[in-house]
XYZ file of C-alpha atoms in Angstrom:
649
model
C -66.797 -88.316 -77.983
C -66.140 -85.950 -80.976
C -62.337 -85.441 -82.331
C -60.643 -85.147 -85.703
C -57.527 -86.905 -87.884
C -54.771 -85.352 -87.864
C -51.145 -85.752 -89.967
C -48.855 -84.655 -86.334
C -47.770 -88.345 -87.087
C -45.861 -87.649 -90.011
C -44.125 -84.885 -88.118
C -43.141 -86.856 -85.303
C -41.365 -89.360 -87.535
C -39.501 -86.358 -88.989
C -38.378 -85.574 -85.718
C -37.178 -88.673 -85.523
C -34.988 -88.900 -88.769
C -33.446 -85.581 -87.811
C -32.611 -87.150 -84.823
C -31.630 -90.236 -86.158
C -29.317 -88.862 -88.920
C -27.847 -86.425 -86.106
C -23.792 -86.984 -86.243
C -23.977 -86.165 -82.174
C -26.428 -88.898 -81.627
C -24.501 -92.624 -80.904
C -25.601 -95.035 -83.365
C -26.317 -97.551 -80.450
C -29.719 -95.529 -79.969
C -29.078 -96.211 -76.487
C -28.785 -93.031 -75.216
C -32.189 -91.910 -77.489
C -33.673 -94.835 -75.956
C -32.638 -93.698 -72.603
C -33.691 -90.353 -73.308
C -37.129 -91.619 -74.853
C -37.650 -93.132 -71.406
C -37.140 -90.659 -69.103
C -39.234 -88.427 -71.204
C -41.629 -90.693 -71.283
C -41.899 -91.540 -67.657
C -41.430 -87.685 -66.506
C -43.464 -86.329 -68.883
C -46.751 -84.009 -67.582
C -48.916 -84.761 -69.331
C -50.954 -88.568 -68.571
C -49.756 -91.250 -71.386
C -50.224 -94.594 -72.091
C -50.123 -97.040 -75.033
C -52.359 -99.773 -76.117
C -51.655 -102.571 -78.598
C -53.676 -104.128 -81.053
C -55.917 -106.149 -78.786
C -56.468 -103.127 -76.627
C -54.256 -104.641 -73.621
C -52.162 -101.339 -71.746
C -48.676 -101.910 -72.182
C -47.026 -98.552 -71.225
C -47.978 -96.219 -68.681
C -46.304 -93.333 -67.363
C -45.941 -91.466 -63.658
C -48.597 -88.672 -65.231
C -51.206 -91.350 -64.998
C -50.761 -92.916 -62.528
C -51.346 -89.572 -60.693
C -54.380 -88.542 -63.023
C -56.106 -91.729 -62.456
C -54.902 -93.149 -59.139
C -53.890 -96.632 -61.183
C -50.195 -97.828 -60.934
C -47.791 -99.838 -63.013
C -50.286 -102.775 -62.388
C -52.493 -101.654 -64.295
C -49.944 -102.619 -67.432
C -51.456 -105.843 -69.169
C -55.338 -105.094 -68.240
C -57.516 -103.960 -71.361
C -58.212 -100.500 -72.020
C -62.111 -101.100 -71.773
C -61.770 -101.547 -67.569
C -60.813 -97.800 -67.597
C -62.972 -96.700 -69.834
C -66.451 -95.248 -68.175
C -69.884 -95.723 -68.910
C -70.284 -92.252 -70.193
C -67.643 -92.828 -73.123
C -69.001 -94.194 -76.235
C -67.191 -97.198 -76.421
C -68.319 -98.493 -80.049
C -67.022 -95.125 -81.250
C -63.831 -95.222 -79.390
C -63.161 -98.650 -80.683
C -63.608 -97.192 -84.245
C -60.955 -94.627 -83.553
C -58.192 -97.246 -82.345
C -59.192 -99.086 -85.191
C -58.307 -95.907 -87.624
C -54.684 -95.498 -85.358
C -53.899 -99.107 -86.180
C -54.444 -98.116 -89.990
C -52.129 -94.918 -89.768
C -54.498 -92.348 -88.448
C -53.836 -89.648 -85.501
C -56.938 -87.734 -84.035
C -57.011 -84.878 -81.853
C -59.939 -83.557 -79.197
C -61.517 -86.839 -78.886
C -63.597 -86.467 -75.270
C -62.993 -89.849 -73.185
C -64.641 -90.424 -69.855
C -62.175 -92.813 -67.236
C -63.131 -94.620 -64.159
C -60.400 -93.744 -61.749
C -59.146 -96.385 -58.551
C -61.985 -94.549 -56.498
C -64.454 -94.878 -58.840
C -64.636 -91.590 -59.928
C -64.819 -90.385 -63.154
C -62.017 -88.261 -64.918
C -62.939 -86.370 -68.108
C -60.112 -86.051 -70.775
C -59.201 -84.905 -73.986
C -57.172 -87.284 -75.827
C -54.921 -87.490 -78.541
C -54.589 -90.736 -80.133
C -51.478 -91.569 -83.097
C -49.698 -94.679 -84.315
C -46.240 -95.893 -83.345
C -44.673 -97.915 -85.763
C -42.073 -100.221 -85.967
C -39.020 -100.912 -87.371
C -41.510 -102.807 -90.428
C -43.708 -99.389 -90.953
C -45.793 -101.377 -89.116
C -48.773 -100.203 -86.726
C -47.856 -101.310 -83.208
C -48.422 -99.458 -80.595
C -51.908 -96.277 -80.161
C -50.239 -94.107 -77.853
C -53.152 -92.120 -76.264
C -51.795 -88.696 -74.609
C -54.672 -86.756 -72.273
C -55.321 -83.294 -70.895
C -57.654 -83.491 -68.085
C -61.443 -81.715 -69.169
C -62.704 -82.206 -65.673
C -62.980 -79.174 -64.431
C -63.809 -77.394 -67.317
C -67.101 -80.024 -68.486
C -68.433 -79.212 -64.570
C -68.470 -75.867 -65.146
C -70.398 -76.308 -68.517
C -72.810 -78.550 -66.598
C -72.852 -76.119 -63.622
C -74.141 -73.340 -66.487
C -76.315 -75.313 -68.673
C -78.049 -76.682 -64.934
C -78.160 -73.104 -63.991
C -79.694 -72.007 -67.283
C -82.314 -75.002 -67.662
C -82.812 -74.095 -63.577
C -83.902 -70.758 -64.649
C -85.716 -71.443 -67.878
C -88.230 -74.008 -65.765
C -88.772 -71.643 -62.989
C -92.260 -70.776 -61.760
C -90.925 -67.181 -61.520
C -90.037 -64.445 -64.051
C -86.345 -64.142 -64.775
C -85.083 -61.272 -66.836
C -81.891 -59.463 -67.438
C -82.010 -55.902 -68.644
C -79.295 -53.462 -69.472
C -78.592 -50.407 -67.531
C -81.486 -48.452 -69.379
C -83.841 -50.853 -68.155
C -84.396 -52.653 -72.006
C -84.241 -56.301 -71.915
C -81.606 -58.372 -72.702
C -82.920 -61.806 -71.786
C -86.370 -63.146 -70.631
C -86.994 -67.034 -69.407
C -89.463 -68.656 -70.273
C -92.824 -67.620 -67.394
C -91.573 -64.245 -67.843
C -92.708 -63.947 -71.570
C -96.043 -66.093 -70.690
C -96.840 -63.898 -67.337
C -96.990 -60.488 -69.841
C -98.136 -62.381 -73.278
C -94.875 -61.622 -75.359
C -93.064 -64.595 -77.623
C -89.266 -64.398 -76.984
C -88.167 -62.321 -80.072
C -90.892 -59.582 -78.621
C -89.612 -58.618 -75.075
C -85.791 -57.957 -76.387
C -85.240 -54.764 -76.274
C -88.856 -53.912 -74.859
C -88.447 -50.938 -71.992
C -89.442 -52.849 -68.189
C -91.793 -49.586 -67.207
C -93.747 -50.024 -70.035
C -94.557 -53.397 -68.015
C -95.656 -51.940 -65.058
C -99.625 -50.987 -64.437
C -101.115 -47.878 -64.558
C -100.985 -46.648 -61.053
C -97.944 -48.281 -60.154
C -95.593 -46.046 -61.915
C -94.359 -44.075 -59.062
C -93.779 -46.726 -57.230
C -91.638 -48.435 -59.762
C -89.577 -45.088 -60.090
C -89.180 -45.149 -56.323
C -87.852 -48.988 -56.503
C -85.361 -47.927 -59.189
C -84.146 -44.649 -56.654
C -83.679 -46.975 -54.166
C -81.974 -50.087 -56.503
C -78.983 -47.188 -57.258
C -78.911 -46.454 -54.161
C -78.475 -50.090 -52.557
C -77.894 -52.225 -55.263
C -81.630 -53.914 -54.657
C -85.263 -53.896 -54.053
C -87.731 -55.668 -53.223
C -91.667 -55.354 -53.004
C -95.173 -55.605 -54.238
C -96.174 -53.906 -57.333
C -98.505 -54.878 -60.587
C -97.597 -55.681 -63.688
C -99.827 -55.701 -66.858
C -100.732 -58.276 -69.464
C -100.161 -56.929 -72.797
C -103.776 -57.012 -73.259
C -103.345 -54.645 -70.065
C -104.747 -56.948 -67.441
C -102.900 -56.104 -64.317
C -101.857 -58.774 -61.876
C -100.230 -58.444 -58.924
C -96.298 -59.621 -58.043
C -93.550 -59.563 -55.808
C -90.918 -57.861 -57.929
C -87.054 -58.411 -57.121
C -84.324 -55.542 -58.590
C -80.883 -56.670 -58.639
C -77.452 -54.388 -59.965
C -75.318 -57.111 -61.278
C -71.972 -55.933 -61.479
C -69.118 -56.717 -63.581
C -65.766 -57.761 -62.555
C -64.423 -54.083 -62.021
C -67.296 -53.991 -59.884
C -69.080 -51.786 -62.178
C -73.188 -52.149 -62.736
C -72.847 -53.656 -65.840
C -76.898 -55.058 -65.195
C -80.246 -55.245 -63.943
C -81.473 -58.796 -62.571
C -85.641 -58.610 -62.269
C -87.382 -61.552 -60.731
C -91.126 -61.573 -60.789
C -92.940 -64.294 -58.884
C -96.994 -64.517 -59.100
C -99.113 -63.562 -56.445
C -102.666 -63.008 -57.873
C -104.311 -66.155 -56.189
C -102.330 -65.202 -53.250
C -103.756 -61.995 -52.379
C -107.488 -63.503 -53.658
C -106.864 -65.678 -50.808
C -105.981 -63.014 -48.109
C -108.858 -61.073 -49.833
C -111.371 -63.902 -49.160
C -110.045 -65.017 -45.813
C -110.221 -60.825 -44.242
C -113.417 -61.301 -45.683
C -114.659 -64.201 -43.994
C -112.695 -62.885 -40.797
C -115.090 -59.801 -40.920
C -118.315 -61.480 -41.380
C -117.571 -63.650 -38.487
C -116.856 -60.722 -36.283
C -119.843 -58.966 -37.853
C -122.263 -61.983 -37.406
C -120.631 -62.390 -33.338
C -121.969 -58.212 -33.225
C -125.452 -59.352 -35.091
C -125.986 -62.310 -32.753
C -125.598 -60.454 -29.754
C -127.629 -58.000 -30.930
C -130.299 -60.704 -31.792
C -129.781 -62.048 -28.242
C -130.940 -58.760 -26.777
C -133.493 -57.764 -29.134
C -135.403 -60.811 -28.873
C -135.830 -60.922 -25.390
C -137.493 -56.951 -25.570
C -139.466 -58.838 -28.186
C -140.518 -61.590 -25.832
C -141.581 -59.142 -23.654
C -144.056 -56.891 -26.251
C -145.038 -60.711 -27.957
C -145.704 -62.456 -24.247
C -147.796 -59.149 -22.942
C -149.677 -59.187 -26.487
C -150.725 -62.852 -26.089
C -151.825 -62.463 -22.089
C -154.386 -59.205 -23.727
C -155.491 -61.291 -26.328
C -155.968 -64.782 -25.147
C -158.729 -62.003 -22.775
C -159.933 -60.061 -25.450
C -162.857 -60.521 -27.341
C -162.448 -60.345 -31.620
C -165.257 -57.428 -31.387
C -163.409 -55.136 -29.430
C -162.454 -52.235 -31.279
C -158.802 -52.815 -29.615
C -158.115 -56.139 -30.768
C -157.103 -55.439 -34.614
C -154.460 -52.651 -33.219
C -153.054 -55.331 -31.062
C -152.930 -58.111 -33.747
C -151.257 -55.541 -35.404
C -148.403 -54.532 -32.639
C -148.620 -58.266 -33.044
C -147.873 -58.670 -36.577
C -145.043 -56.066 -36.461
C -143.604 -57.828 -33.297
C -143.493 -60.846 -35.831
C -141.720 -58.677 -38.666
C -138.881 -57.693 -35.940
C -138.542 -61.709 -35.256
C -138.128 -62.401 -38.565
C -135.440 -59.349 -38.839
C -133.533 -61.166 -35.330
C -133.953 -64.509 -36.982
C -132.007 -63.443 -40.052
C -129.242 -62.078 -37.764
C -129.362 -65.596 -36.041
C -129.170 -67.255 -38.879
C -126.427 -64.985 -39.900
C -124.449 -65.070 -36.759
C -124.536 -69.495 -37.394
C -126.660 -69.815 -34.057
C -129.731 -71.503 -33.858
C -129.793 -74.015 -36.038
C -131.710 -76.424 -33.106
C -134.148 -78.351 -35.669
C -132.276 -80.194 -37.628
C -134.401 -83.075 -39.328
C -132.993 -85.988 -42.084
C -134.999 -84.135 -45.027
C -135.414 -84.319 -48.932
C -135.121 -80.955 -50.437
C -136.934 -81.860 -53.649
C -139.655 -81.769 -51.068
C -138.500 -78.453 -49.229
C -137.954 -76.284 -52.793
C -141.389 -77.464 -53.808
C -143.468 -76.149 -51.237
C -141.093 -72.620 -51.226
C -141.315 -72.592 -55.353
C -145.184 -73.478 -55.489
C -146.444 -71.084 -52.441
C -143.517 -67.939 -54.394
C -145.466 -68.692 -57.514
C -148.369 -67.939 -56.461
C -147.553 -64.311 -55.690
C -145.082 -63.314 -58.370
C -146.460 -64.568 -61.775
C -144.735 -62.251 -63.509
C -141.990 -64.661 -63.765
C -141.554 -68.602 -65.009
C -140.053 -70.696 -62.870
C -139.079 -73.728 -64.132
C -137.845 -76.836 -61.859
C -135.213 -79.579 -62.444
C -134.668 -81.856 -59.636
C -132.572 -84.873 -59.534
C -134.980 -87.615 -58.365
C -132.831 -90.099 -56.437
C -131.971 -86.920 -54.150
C -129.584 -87.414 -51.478
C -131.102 -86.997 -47.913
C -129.942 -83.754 -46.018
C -130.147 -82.789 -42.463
C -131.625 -78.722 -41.984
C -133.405 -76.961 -40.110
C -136.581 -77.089 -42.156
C -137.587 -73.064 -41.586
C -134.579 -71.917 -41.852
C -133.830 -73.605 -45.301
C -137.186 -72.388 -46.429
C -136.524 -68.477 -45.025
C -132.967 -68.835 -47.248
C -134.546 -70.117 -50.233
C -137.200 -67.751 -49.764
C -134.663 -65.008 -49.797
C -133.175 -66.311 -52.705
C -136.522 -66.519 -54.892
C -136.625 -62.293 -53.810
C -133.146 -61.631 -54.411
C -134.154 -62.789 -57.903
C -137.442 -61.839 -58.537
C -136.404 -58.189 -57.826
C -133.310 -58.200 -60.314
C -136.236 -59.385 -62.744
C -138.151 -55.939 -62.610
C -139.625 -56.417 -65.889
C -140.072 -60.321 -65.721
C -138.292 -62.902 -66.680
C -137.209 -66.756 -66.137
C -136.250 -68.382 -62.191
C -134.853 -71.978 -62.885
C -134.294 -74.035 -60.080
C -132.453 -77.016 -60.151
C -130.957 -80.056 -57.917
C -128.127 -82.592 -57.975
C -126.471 -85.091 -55.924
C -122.579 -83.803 -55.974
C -119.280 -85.547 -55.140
C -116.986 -82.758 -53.602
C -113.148 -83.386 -53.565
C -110.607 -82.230 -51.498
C -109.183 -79.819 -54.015
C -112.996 -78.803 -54.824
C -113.939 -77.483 -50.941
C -110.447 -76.282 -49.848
C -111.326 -72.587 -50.309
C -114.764 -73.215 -48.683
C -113.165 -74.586 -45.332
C -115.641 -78.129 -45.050
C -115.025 -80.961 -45.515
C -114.969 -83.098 -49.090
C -117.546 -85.846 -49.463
C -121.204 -86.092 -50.716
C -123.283 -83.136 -51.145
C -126.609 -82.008 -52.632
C -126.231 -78.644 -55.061
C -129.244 -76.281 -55.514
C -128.526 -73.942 -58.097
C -131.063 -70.658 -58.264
C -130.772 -69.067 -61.097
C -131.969 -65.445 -62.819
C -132.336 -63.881 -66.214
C -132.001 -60.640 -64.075
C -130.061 -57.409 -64.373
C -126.846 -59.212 -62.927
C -124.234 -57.774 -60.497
C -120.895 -56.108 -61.256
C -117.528 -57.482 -58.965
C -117.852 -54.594 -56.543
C -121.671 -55.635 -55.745
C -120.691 -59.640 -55.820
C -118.011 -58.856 -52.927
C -120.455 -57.424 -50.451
C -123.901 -59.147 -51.163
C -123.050 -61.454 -47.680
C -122.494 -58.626 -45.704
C -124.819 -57.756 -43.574
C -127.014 -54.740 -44.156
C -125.720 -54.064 -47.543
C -128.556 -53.503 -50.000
C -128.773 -52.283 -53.461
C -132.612 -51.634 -52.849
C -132.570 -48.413 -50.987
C -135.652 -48.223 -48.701
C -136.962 -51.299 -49.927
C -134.541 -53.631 -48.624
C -133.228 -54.764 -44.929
C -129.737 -55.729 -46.309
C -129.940 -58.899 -44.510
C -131.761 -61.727 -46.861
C -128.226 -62.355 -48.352
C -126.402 -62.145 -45.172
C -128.888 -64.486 -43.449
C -128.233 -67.101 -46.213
C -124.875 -67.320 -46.097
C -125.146 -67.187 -42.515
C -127.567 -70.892 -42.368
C -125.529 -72.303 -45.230
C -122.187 -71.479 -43.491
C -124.165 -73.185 -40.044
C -125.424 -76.623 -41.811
C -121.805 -77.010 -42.730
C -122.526 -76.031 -46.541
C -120.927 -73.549 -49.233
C -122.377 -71.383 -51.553
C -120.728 -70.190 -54.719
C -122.130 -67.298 -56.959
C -121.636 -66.492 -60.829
C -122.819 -63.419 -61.959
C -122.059 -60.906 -64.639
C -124.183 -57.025 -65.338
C -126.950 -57.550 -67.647
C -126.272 -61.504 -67.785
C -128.276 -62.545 -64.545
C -127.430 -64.466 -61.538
C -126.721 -67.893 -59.772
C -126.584 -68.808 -56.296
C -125.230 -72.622 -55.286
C -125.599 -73.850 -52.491
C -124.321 -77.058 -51.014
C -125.315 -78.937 -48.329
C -123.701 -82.371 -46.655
C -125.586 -85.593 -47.464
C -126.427 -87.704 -44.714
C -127.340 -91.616 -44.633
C -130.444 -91.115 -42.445
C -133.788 -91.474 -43.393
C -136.557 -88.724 -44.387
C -138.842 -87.828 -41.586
C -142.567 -86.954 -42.321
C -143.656 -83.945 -40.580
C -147.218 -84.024 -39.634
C -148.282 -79.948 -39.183
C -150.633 -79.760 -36.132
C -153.580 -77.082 -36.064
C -152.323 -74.358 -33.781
C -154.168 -74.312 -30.286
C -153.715 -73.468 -26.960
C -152.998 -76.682 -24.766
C -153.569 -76.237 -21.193
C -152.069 -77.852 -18.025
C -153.380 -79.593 -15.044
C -151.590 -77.604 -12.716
C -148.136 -79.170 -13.152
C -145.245 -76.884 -11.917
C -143.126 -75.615 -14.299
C -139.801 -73.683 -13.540
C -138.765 -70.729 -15.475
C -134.981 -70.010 -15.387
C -134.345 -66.490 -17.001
C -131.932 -63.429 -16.679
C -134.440 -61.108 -18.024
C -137.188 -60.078 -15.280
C -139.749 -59.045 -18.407
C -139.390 -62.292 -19.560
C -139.566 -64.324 -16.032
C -143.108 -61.816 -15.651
C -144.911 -62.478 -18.859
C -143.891 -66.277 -18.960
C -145.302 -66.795 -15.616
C -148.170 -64.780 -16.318
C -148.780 -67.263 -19.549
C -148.521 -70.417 -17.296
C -150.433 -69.186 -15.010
C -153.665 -68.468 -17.756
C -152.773 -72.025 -19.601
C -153.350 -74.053 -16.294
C -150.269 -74.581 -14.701
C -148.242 -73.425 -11.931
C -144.903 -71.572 -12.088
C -141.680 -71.200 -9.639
C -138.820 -68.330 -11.604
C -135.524 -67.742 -11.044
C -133.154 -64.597 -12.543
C -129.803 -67.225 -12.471
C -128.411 -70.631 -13.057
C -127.200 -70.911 -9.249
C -130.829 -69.647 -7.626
C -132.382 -72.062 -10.249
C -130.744 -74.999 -8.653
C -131.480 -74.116 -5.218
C -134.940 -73.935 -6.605
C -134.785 -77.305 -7.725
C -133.251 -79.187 -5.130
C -136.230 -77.623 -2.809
C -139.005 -78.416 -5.359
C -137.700 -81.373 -7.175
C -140.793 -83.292 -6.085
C -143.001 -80.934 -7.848
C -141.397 -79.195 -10.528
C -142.323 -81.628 -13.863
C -140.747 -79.291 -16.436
C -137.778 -76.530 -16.224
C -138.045 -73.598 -19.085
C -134.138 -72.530 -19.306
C -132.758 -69.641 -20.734
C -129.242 -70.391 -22.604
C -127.677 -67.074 -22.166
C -127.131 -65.969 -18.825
C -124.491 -64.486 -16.509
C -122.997 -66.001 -14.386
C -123.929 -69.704 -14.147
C -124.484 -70.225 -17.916
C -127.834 -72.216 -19.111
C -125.600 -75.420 -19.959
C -123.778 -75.838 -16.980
C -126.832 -75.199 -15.119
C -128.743 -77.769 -17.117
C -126.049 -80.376 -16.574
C -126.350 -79.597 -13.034
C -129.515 -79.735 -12.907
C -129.512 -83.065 -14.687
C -126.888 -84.882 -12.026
C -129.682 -83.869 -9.240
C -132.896 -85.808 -11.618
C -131.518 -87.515 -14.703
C -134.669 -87.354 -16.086
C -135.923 -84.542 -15.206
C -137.665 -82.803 -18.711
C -136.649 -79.256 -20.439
C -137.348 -76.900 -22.740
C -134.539 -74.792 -23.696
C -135.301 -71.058 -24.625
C -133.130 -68.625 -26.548
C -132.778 -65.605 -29.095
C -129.221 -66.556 -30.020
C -126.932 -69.360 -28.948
C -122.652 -68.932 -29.814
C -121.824 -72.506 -29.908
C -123.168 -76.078 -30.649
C -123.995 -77.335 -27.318
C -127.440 -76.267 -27.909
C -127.876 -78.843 -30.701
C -126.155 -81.256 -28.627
C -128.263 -80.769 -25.575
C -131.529 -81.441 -27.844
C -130.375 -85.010 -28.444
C -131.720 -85.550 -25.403
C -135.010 -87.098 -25.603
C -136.647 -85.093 -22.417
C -134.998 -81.779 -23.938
C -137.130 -79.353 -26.476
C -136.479 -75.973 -28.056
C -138.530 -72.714 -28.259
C -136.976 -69.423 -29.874
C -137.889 -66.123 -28.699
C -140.106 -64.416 -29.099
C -143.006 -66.771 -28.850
C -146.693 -66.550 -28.563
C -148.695 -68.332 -25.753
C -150.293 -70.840 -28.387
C -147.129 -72.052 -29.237
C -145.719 -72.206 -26.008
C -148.740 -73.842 -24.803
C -147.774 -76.611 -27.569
C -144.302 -76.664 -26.547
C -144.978 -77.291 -22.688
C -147.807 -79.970 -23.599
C -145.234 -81.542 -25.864
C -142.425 -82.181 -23.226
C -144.410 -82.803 -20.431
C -145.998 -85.693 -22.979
C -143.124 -87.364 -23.866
């Protein structure tokens, strides 16, 4: 409530002795009285008078109609009209002023009107006296402010509306110099408020984007607006990317008077859709690798099962057998190449064992060290290590890869620190990684190697990308994102040219228990002439397999599909102790024929063969306590061990 004293008192009262000493006017003062009345009552403007204890004793037509009260309202105190948003201790000290002689002008009141609305006035507030030169009456006289204090709010709303925006808001004048900047738009290019005036809006624009900011302004005279994507720079010249909005304001001759620009923010945005095409083309690459691996491995079950059946016959003096432990040994290279695409392709992950990988890095770490001394590796594991659940050789093979990976960026030697921790992962922590938050154990790897620039750090997952020339496959990266990605984990890497690497990988913890793995001494088992089935698409496959039963002791029934495999079994079920199934097959698929298979002999035993597998029902399936897994290709020894282990449980 703000107003100010005024003398119009004094010239009221002059009025009134002009009046008074008028020779027209009566000297009843009836007719003035009359005439004071009417006035009064007609008048346009809302009026009302108060005495000194702040009780309403007049009150005119004016407002009545301004505040929805009537003539009843005469006799009530002031302070029920009043509104909370007056200041009533500072209205009461203006009354108290009138009642001394004062008049004030512009003092803001807030009333409560008969709906409960509130009515914003300015009021004038001067004495009456009477016939004593005494203070009687504070006639207050009000010009409704409604109207005129919304529109202030609607601005100063719309201004603080525009100042707290998370976009850029900036006016510039027709030459494109601005005018008037909010708040994010100063912070988004790094200039205090005083610095932007006046500063041109190309000179904001990246290098590269020019041309298409020219293009936007063609097309802003044209149509009065455009919108699109373009990058802006920092004033340190970092670019970042927005969505830029031109506006012509216009004034009211409908003239462009104005340019509106509104910048909004989409760096992390197009990170995101940069990450997620990413991911979108490794999966489609690693569905392309795992078929691949499907195929290739079986040809490689073919070379490995023929090399076995020569030989498990050949004697270690013939001049033939080193050449074939050779083929053999290069057979084995290929399945390590085909279990990298597996891994890659998140199939195959049939293993899985509660393990401590303390226990796992140790036995990778001590046997690496051995061969590359060049380097120190030093260890830090967290000793209360939570318990994860991997496939033992294929967390080896990645951390293997890993140890490679860092030993070659280390061409001249340097430092490999390894390290372990038990990690609590948040919501807001995984989100980008697409798992789930909870309990996880980190294994950082760590270089002091020549480091990787951006470009290299957004390809090292893809498959067949190398940096090594002839020396490398392009898949040890691949294949560990690939095995991370399968066991439900993340990986995050930091690197920087000349300042090294580090790779971290997370895996889930689980509650179960460590189990001991006791390593047999490989041998070939052999069979008392059990019959084993052999359910296969691949004829090379169904050949050598049978071939390999055949010189381990046992006898063997094939079949090329799922539906001739059944009819098989339902006319051998008495003799067939073990079925060898292929996963991948057309036609009647190897799960649906195992379940089949299963609803004829619930207990009849398995051992599930495969190169590559799409989905988890593989893992599922080996739950079963009469199911086992071999992966292609395989040797006779260990399928020996594999047959001998089923058909003993």
């Amino acid at each position: 409530m703000i107003g100010k004293e005024t003398n119009s008192f004094e010239d009221e009262t002059r009025s009134f002795k002009v009046l008074n000493n008028h020779n027209d006017v009566p000297q009843t003062n009836h007719a003035q009285a009359l005439f004071y009345q009417q006035a009064w009552e007609n008048s346009p403007t809302p009026l009302f008078a108060i005495d000194r204890k702040g009780i309403i004793c007049h009150w005119n037509n004016s407002s009545t109609a301004a505040f929805g009260h009537g003539k009843e309202i005469i006799g009530t105190s002031l302070s029920s009209l009043i509104s909370e948003f007056t200041n009533k201790e500072a209205l009461n000290t203006v009354i108290a002023q009138v009642f001394s002689g004062h008049s004030f002008n512009n003092i803001q009141l807030a009333f409560t009107t008969n709906t409960k609305s509130v009515k914003y006035m300015v009021a004038r507030l001067y004495p009456m006296f009477d016939e004593n030169r005494q203070v009687s009456l504070c006639f207050i006289a009000n010009t409704d402010n409604t109207e005129h204090l919304r529109s202030v709010e609607k601005v100063r709303r719309l201004s603080s509306a525009i100042e707290q925006s998370i976009d850029g808001v900036a006016i510039t004048d027709l030459d494109q110099r601005i005018e008037y900047a909010n708040k994010r738009f100063t912070q988004m290019h790094g200039f205090s408020d005083l610095e932007i005036i006046s500063f041109p809006l190309k000179r904001l624009i990246a290098k590269g984007f020019q041309g298409t900011f020219a293009l936007a302004c063609e097309e802003l005279v044209k149509k009065g607006f455009w919108t699109g994507e373009i990058r802006h720079c920092h004033r340190d010249n970092t670019p970042f990317t927005t969505q830029l909005s031109l506006t012509l304001l216009k004034d009211t001759s409908n003239k462009p008077s104005a340019i509106l620009v509104i910048l909004h923010d989409i760096s992390e945005q197009k990170k995101m859709e940069a990450q997620l095409q990413e991911d979108q083309k490794i999966k489609a690459i690693g569905t392309l690798a795992g078929g691949i691996a499907h195929n290739f491995n079986n040809l490689l079950m073919g070379i490995m099962g023929n090399l076995s059946l020569l030989l498990n016959n050949m004697d270690q003096n013939d001049p033939n057998y080193k050449r074939l432990r050779t083929i053999e040994n290069c057979v084995q290279q290929g399945a390590t190449l085909t279990k990298q695409l597996v891994a890659y392709a998140k199939g195959g992950k049939y293993q899985t064992r509660p393990s401590n990988m303390n226990t796992i890095i140790e036995s990778v770490a001590t046997i690496f060290g051995y061969t590359k001394k060049e380097i120190a590796i030093v260890k830090e594991y967290q000793q209360d290590i939570w318990t994860v659940e991997v496939d033992r050789s294929q967390i080896e093979q990645t951390l293997l890869n890993l140890f490679v990976n860092s030993w070659q960026a280390m061409p001249e030697g340097g430092t490999l620190l390894i390290k372990t921790k038990n990690c609590e992962c948040s919501e807001e922590q995984v989100e980008k990684y697409d798992v789930s938050p909870g309990n996880y154990v980190g294994i950082s790897v760590s270089d002091t190697g020549v480091g990787m620039d951006r470009d290299t750090l957004n390809q090292i997952f893809t498959p067949f990308f190398t940096t090594k020339d002839s020396r490398g496959t392009g898949m040890g990266l691949a294949s560990v994102y690939g095995t991370i990605k399968n066991h439900n984990g993340f990986i995050n890497v930091q690197s920087e040219k000349g300042k090294g690497s580090c790779f971290e990988l997370f895996l889930p913890a689980t509650e179960k228990m460590v189990e001991l793995q006791v390593q047999a001494p490989e041998q070939l088992y052999r069979g008392n002439k059990e019959t084993i089935l052999i359910i296969d698409d691949e004829e090379e496959v169904l050949e050598v397999c049978s071939e390999m039963l055949h010189q381990m002791g046992y006898s063997a029934l094939s079949a090329t599909n799922g539906y001739d495999g059944v009819e098989l079994f339902k006319t051998h079920k008495e003799e067939i102790s073990c079925i060898v199934l292929d996963i991948i097959m057309p036609k009647l698929g190897g799960i649906k024929t195992f379940h089949l298979l299963r609803t004829i002999n619930p207990e009849v035993k398995f051992l599930v063969s495969s190169g590559y597998s799409k989905d988890d029902h593989t893992a599922t399936l080996l739950n079963d306590k009469y199911c086992s897994f071999i992966e292609k290709p395989f040797t006779m020894k260990a399928f020996s061990e594999k047959v001998n282990q089923i058909l003993s449980t």
